[in-house]
mmCIF file of C-alpha atoms and ligand atoms in Angstrom:
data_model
loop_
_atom_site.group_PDB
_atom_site.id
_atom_site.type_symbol
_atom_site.label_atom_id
_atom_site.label_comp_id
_atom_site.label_asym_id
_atom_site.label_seq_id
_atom_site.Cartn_x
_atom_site.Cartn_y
_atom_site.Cartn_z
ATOM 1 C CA UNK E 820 20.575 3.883 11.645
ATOM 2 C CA UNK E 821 17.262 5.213 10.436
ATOM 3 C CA UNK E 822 15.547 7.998 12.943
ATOM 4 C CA UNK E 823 11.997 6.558 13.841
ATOM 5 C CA UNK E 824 9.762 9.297 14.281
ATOM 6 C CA UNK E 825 5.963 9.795 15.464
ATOM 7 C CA UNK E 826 4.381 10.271 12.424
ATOM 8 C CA UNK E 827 1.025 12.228 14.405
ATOM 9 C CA UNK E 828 3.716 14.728 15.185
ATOM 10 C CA UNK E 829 3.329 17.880 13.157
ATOM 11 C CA UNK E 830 7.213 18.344 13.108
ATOM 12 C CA UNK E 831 8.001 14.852 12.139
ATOM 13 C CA UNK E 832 5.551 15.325 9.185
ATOM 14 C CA UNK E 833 7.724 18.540 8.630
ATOM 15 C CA UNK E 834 11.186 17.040 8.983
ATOM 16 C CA UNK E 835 9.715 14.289 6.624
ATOM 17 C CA UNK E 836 8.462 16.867 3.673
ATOM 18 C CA UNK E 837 12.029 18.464 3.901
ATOM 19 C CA UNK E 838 14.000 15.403 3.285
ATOM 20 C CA UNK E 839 11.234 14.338 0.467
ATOM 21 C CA UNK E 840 12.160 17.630 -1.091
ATOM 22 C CA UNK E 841 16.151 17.337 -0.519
ATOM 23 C CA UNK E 842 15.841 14.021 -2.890
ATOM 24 C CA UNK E 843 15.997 11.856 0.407
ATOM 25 C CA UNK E 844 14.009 8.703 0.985
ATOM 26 C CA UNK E 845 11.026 8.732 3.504
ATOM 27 C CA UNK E 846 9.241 5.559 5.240
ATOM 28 C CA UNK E 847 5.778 6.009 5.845
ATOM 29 C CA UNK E 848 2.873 3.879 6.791
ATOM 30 C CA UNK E 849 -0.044 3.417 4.361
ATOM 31 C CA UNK E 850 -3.205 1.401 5.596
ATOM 32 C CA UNK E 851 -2.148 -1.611 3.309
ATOM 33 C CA UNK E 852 1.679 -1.961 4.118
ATOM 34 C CA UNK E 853 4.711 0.601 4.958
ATOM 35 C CA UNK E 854 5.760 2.653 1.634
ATOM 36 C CA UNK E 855 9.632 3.494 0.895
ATOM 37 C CA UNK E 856 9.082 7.233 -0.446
ATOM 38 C CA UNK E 857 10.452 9.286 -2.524
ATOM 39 C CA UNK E 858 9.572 12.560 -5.219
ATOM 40 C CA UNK E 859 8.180 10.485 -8.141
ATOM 41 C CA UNK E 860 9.418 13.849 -10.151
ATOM 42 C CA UNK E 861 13.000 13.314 -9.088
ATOM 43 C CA UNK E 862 14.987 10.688 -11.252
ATOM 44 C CA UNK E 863 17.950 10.602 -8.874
ATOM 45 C CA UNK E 864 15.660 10.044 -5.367
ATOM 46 C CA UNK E 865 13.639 7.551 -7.240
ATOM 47 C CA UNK E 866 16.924 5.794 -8.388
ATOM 48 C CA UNK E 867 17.924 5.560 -4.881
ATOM 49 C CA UNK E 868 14.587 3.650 -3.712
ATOM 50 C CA UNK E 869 15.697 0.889 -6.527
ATOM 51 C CA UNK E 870 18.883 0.511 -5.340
ATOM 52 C CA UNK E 871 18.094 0.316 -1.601
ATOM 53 C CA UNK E 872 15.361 -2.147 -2.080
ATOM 54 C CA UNK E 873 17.519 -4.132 -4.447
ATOM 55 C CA UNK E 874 14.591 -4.342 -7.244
ATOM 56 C CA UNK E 875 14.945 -4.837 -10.607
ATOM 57 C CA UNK E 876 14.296 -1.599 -13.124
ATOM 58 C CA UNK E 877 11.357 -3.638 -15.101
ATOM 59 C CA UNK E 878 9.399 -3.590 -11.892
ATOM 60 C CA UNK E 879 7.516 0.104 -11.797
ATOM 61 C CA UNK E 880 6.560 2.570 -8.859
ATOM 62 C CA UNK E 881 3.216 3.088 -7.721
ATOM 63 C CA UNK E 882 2.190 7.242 -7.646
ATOM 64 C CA UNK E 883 1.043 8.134 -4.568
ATOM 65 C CA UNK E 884 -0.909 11.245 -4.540
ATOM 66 C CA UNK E 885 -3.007 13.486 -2.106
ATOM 67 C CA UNK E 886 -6.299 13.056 -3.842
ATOM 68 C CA UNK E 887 -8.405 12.825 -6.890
ATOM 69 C CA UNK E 888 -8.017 16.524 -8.211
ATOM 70 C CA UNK E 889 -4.498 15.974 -8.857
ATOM 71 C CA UNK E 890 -4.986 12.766 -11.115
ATOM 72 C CA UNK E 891 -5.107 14.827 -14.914
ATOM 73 C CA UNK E 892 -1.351 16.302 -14.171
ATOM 74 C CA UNK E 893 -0.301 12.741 -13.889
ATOM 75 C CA UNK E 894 -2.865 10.194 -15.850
ATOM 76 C CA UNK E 895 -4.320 10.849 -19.067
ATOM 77 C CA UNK E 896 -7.619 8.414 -19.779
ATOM 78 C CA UNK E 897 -9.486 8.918 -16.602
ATOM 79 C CA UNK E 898 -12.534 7.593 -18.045
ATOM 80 C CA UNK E 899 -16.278 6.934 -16.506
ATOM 81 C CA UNK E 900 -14.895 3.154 -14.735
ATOM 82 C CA UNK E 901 -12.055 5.132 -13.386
ATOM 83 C CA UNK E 902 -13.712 8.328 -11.856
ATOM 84 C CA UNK E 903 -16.351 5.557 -10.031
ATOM 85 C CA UNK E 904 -13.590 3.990 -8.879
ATOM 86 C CA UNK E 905 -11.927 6.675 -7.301
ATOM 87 C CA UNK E 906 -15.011 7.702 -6.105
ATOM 88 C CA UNK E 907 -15.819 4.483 -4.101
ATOM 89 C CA UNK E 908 -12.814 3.257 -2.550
ATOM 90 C CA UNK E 909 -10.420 6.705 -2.946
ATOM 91 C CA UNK E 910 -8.571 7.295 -0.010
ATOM 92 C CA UNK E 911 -7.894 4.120 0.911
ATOM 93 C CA UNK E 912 -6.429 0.438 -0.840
ATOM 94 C CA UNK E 913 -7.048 0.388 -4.662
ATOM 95 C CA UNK E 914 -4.101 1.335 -7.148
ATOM 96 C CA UNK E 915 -5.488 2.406 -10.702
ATOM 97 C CA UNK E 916 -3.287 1.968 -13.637
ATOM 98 C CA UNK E 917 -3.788 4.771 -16.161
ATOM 99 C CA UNK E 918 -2.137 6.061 -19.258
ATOM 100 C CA UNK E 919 0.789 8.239 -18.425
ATOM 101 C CA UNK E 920 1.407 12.282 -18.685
ATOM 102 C CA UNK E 921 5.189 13.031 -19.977
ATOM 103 C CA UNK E 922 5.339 14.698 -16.659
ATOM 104 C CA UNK E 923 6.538 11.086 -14.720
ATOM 105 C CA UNK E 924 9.764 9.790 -15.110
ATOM 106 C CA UNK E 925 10.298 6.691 -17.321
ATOM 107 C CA UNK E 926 12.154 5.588 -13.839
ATOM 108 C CA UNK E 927 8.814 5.230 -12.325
ATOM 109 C CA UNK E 928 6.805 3.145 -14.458
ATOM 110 C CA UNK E 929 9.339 1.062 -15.781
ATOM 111 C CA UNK E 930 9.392 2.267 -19.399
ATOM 112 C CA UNK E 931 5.698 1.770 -19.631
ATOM 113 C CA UNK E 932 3.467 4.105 -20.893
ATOM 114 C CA UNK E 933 1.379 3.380 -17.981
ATOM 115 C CA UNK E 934 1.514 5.071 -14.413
ATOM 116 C CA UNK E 935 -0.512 3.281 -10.901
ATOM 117 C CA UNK E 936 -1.467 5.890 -8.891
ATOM 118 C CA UNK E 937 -3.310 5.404 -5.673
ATOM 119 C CA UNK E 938 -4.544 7.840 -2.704
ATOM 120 C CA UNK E 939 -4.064 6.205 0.878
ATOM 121 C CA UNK E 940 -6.445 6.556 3.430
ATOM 122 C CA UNK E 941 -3.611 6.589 6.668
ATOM 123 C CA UNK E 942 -4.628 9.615 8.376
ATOM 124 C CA UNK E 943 0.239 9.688 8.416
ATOM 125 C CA UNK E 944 -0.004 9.420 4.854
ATOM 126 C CA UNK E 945 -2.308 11.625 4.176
ATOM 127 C CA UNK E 946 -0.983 14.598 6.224
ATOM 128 C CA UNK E 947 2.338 13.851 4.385
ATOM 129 C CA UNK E 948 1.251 14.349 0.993
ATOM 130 C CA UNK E 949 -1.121 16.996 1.794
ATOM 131 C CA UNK E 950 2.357 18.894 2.926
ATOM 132 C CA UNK E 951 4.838 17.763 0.739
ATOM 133 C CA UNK E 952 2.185 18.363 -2.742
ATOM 134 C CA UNK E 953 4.519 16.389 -4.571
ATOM 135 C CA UNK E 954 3.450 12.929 -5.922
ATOM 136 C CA UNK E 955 5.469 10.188 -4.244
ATOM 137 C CA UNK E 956 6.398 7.141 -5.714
ATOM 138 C CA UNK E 957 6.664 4.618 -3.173
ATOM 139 C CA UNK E 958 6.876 0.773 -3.345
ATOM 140 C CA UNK E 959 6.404 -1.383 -0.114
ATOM 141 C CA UNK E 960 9.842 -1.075 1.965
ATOM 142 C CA UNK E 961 11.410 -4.103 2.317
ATOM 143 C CA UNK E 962 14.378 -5.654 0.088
ATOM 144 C CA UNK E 963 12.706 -6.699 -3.524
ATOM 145 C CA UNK E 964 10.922 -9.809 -2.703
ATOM 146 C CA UNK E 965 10.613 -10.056 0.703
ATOM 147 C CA UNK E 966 7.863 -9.778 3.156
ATOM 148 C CA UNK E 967 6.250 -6.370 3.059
ATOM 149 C CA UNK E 968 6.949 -4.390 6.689
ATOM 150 C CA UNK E 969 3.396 -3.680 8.528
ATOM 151 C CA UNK E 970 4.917 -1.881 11.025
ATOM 152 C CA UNK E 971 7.823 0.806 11.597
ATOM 153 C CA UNK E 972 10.090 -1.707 13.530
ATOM 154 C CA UNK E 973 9.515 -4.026 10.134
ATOM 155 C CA UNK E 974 11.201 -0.912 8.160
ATOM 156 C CA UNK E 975 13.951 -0.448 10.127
ATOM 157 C CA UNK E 976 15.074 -4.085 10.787
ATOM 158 C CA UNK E 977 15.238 -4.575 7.296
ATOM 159 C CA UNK E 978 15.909 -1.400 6.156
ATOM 160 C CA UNK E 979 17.433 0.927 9.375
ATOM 161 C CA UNK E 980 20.904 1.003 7.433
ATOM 162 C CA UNK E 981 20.142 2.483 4.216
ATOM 163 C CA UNK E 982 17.339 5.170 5.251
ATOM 164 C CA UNK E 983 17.017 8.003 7.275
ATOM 165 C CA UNK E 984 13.884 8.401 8.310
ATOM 166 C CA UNK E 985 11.010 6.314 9.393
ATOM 167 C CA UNK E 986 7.515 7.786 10.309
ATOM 168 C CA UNK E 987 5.641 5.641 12.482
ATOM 169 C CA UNK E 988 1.634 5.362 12.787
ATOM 170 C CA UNK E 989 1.269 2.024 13.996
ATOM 171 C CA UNK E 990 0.560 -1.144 12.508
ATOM 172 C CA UNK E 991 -1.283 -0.865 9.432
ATOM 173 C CA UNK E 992 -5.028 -1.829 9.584
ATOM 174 C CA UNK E 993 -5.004 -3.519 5.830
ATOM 175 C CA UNK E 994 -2.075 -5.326 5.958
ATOM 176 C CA UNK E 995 -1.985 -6.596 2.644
ATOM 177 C CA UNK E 996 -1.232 -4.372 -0.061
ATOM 178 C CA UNK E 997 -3.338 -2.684 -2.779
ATOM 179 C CA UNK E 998 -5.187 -4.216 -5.183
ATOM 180 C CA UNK E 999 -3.673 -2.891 -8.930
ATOM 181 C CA UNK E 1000 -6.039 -2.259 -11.309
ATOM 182 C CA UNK E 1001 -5.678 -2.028 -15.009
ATOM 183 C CA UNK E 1002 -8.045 0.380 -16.822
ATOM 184 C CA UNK E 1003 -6.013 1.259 -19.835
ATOM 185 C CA UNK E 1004 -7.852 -1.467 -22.128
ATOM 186 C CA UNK E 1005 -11.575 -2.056 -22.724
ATOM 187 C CA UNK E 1006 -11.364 -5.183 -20.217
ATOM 188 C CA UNK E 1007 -10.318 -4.004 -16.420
ATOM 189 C CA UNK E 1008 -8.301 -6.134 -15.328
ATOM 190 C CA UNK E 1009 -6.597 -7.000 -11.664
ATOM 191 C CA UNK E 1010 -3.079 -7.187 -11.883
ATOM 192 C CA UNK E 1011 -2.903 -7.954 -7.967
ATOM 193 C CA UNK E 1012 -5.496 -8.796 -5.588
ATOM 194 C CA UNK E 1013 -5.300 -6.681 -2.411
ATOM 195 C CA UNK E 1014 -7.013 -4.804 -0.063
ATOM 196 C CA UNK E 1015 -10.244 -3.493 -2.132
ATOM 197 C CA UNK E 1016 -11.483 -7.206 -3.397
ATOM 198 C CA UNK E 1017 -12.655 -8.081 -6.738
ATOM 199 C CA UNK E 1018 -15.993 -8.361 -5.793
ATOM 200 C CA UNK E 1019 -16.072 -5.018 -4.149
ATOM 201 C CA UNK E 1020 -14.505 -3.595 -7.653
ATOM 202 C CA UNK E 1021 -17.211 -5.484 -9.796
ATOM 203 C CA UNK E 1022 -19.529 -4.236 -8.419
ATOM 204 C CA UNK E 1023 -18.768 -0.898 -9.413
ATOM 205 C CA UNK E 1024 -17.751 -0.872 -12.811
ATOM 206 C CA UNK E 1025 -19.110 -4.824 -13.705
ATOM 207 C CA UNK E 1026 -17.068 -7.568 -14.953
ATOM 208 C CA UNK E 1027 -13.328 -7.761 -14.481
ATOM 209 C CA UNK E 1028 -10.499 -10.009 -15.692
ATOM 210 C CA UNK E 1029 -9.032 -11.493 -12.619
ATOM 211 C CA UNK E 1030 -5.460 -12.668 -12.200
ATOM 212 C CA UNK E 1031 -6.715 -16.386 -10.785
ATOM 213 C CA UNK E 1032 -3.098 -17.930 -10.930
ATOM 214 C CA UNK E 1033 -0.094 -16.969 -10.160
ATOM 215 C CA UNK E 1034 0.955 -16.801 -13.217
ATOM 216 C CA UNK E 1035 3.957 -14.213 -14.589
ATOM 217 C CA UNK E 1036 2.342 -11.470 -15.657
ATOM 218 C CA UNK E 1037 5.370 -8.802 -17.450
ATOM 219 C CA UNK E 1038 2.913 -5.888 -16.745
ATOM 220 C CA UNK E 1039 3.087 -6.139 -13.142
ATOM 221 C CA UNK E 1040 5.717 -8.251 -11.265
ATOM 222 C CA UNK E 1041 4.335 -7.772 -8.018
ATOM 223 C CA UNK E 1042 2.420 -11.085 -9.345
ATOM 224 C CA UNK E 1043 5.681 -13.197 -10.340
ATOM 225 C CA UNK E 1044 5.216 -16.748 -8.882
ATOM 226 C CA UNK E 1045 7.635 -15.872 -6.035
ATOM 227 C CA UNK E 1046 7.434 -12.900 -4.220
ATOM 228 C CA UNK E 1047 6.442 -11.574 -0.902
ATOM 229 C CA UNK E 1048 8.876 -14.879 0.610
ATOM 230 C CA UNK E 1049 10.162 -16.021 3.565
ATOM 231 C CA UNK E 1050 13.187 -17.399 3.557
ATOM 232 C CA UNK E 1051 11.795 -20.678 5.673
ATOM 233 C CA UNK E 1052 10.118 -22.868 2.888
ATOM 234 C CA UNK E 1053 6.194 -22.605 3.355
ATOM 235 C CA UNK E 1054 4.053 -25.472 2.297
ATOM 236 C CA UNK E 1055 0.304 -24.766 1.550
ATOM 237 C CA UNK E 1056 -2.511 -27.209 2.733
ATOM 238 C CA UNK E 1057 -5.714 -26.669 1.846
ATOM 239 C CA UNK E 1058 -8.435 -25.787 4.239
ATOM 240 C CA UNK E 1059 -9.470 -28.404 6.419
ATOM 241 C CA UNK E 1060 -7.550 -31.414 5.542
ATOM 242 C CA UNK E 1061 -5.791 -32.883 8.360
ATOM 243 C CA UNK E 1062 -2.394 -31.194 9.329
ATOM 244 C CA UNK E 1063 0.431 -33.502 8.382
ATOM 245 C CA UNK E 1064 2.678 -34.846 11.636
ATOM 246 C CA UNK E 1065 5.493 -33.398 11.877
ATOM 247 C CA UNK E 1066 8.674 -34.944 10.690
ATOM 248 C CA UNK E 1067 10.294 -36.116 13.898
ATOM 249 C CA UNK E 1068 13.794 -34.477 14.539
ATOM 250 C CA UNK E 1069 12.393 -31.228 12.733
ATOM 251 C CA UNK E 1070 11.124 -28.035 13.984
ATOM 252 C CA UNK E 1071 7.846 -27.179 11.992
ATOM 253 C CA UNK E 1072 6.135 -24.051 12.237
ATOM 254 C CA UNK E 1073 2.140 -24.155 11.681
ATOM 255 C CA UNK E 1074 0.392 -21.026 10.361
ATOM 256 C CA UNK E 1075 -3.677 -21.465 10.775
ATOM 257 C CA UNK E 1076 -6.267 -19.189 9.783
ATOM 258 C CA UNK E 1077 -8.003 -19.634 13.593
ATOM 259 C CA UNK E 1078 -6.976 -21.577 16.659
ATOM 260 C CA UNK E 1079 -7.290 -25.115 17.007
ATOM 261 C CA UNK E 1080 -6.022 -27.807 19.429
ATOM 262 C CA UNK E 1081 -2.775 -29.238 17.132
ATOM 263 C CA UNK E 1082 0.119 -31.484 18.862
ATOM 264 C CA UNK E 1083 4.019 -31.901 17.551
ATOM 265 C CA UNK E 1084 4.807 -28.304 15.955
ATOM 266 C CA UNK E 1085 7.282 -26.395 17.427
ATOM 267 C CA UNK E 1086 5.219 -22.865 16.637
ATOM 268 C CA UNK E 1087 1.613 -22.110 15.773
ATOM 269 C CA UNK E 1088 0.842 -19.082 14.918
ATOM 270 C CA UNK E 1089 -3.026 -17.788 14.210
ATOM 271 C CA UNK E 1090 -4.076 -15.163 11.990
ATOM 272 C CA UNK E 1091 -7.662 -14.523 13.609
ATOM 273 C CA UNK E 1092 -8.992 -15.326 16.679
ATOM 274 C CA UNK E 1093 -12.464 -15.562 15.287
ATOM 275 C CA UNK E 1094 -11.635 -16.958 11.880
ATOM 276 C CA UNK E 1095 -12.249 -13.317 10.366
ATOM 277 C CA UNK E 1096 -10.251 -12.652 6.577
ATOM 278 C CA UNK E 1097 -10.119 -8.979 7.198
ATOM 279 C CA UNK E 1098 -8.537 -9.579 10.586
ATOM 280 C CA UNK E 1099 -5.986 -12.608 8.870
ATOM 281 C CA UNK E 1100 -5.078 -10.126 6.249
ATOM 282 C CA UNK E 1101 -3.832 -7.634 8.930
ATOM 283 C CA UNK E 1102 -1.654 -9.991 10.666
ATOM 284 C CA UNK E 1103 -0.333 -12.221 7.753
ATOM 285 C CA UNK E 1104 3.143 -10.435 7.133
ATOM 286 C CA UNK E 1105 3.722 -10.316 10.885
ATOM 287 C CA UNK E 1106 3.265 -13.936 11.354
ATOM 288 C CA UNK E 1107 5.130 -14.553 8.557
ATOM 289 C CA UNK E 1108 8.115 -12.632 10.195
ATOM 290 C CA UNK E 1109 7.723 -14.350 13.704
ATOM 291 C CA UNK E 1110 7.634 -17.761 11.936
ATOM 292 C CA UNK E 1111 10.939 -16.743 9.581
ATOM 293 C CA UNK E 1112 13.253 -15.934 12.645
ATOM 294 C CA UNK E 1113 11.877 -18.575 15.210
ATOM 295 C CA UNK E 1114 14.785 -20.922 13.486
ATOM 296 C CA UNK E 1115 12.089 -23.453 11.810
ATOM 297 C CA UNK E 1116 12.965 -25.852 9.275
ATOM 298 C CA UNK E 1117 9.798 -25.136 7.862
ATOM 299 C CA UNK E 1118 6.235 -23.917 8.334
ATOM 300 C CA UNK E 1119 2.768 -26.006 6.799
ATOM 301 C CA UNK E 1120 0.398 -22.961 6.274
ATOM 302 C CA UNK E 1121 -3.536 -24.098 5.980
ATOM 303 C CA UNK E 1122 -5.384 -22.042 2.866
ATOM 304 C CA UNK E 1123 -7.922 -19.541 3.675
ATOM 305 C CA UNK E 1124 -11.268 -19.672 1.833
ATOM 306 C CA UNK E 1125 -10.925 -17.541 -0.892
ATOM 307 C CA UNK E 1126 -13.538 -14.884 -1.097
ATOM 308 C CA UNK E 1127 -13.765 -11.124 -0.717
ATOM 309 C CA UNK E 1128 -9.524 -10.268 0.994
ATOM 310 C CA UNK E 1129 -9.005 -14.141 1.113
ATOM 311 C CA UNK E 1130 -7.995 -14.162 -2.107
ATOM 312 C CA UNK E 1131 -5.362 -11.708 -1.292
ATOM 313 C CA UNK E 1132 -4.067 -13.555 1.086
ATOM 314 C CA UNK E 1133 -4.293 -16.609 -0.429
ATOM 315 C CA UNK E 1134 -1.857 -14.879 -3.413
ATOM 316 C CA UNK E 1135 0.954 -13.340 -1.329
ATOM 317 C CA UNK E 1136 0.471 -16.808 0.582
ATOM 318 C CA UNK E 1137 1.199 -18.939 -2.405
ATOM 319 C CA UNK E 1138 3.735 -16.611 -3.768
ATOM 320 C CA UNK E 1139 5.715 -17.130 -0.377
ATOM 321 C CA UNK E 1140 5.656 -20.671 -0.508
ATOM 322 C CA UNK E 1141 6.295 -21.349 -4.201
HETATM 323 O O1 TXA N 2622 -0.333 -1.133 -0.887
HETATM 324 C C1 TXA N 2622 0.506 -0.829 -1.731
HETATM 325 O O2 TXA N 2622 0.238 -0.800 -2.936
HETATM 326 C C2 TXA N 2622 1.912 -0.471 -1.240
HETATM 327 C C3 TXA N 2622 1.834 0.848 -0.467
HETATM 328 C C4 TXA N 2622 3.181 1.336 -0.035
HETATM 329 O O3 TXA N 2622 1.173 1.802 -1.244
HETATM 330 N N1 TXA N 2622 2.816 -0.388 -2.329
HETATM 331 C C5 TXA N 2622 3.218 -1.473 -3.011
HETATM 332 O O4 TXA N 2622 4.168 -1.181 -3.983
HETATM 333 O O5 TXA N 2622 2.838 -2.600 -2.798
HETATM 334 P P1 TXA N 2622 5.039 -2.295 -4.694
HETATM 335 O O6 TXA N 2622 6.033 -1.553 -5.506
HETATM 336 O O7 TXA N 2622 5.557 -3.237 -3.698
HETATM 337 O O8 TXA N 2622 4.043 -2.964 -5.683
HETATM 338 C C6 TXA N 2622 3.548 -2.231 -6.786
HETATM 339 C C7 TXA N 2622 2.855 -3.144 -7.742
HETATM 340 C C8 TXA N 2622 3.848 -4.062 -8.433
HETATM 341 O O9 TXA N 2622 3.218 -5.320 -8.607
HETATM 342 C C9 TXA N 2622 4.052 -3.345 -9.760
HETATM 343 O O10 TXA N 2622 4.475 -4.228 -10.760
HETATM 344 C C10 TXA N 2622 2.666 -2.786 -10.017
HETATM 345 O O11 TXA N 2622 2.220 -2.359 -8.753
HETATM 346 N N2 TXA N 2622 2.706 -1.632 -10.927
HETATM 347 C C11 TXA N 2622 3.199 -0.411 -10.693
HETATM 348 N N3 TXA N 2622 3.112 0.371 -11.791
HETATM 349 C C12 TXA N 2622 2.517 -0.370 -12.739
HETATM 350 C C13 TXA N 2622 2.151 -0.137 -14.089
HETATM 351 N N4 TXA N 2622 2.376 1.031 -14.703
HETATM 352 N N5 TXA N 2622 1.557 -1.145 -14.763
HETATM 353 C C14 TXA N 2622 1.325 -2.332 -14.156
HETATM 354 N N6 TXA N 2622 1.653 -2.625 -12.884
HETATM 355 C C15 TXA N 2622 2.254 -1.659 -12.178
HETATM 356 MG MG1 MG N 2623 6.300 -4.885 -2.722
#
């Protein structure tokens, strides 16, 4: 069983550096979601994180580094719209996808001459790859398709048997993961929504194509129609329509962006007291969890408006129910 260890420790951030260096796989919390680490410059440690997550070898690794100077020894085209980028929202939830350097293993970005690369803001995070000065590659930690973990507890429930260590630093403030952006043609383009929102990336380097549907995308399978699922089938609503009565004889679950006064479902679970996205996004994957082991036939989740992270969570929300 996976050692969980407090990752504001100074020796756990030690023990944690040693095992990243040994080849071994690390758990660490990012503000967006937990990350299942390992030395993006080792091909047998990042073979491992494949294997334990069960995930297919087309789907690549994002780069995790300590901060912008490192970038050139792992990216090539780090043009104007990139270094603005970084600039704005570097540390914290925005994944840039940039060409390669020979430097990273084919392992990592799936064959692609393309590598993501983001900086995380968790204050865990960051003290890890400040000591370690290795990029990581790290994908969320939890079996290929699956909820994403949002806590250390998430990790090792799903993961405890196949990892050693775990550093803990709480529940992560994002909760949903980061947004991937593609600057490696003329057109930017969002290959995921996530934490930094399309609006908040327009702004900085103008017009960008966005991913509106769910739609299979072979650069990026984070966005393949299902993904980020339950195992208790989900069923979307829009916002505002009436609920549906539940089916007599069945247990249905009810996920709702903010409380309101409902009758016949077994669970109801709200993401924000107030109605607030940025709250929602942090406690989607959780509710997800609670609603997946409370033994429901199934759950009706009511959409989100979709604007500024709602449109995050409306994505990993659709993906889990389709
Ligand atoms: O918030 C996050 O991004 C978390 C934390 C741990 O950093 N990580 C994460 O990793 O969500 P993962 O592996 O679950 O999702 C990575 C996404 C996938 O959709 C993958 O296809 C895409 O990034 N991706 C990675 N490298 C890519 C590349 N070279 N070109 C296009 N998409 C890429
Ligand atoms: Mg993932």
């Amino acid at each position: 069983m996976a050692t969980i260890l407090d990752g504001n420790n100074p020796y756990a951030i030690r023990t944690a550096v040693e095992a990243l260096r040994a080849g071994e796989l690390v758990a660490f919390p990012t503000e967006t979601v937990y990350g299942l680490g390992a030395n993006a410059l080792d091909e047998r440690a990042v073979a491992r994180i494949f294997a334990v997550k069960n995930r297919p070898h087309f789907d690549p690794l994002i780069v995790h580094v300590f901060d912008e100077a490192s970038v050139p020894q792992y990216a090539t085209d780090v043009d104007r719209r990139a270094v603005a980028l970084m600039g704005r929202f570097w540390p914290g939830p925005l994944t840039l996808v940039l060409r390669k350097q020979p430097i990273i293993p084919d392992l990592v970005t799936a064959g692609f001459d393309t590598v993501a690369l983001r900086v995380p803001s968790h204050p865990v995070a960051r003290a890890l790859l400040k000591e370690v000065n290795l990029p990581i590659a790290a994908p969320s930690a939890n079996p290929f398709g699956y909820v994403s973990p949002t806590t250390a507890e998430h990790v090792r429930d799903m993961l405890g048997d196949a990892i050693g260590l775990i550093l803990n630093g709480g529940p992560c403030a994002v909760g949903v993961e980061s947004t991937v952006c593609a600057l490696t043609e003329e057109q930017a383009v969002i290959l995921r929504p996530g934490g930094v929102s399309v609006e908040e990336v327009e702004a900085v380097i103008g017009p960008v194509t966005a991913g509106q549907s769910p739609q299979p995308d072979r650069r990026s399978p984070g966005t393949l129609p299902s993904h980020y699922a339950p195992r208790v089938p989900l069923f979307l609503i829009a916002c505002g329509t009436p609920l549906p009565r539940p089916a007599a004889g069945e247990r249905t679950g009810l996920l709702l962006l903010q409380p309101r006064l409902v009758e016949g479902y077994a669970t109801v679970e709200y993401l924000s007291q107030g109605g607030n996205l940025i709250e929602a996004a942090a406690n989607l994957f959780a509710a997800l969890r609670r609603l997946d082991s409370a033994g429901l036939d199934r759950v009706i989740v009511e959409s989100v408006p979709e604007c500024g992270i709602g449109r995050a969570i409306m994505d990993r929300l659709r993906r889990a129910a389709a």
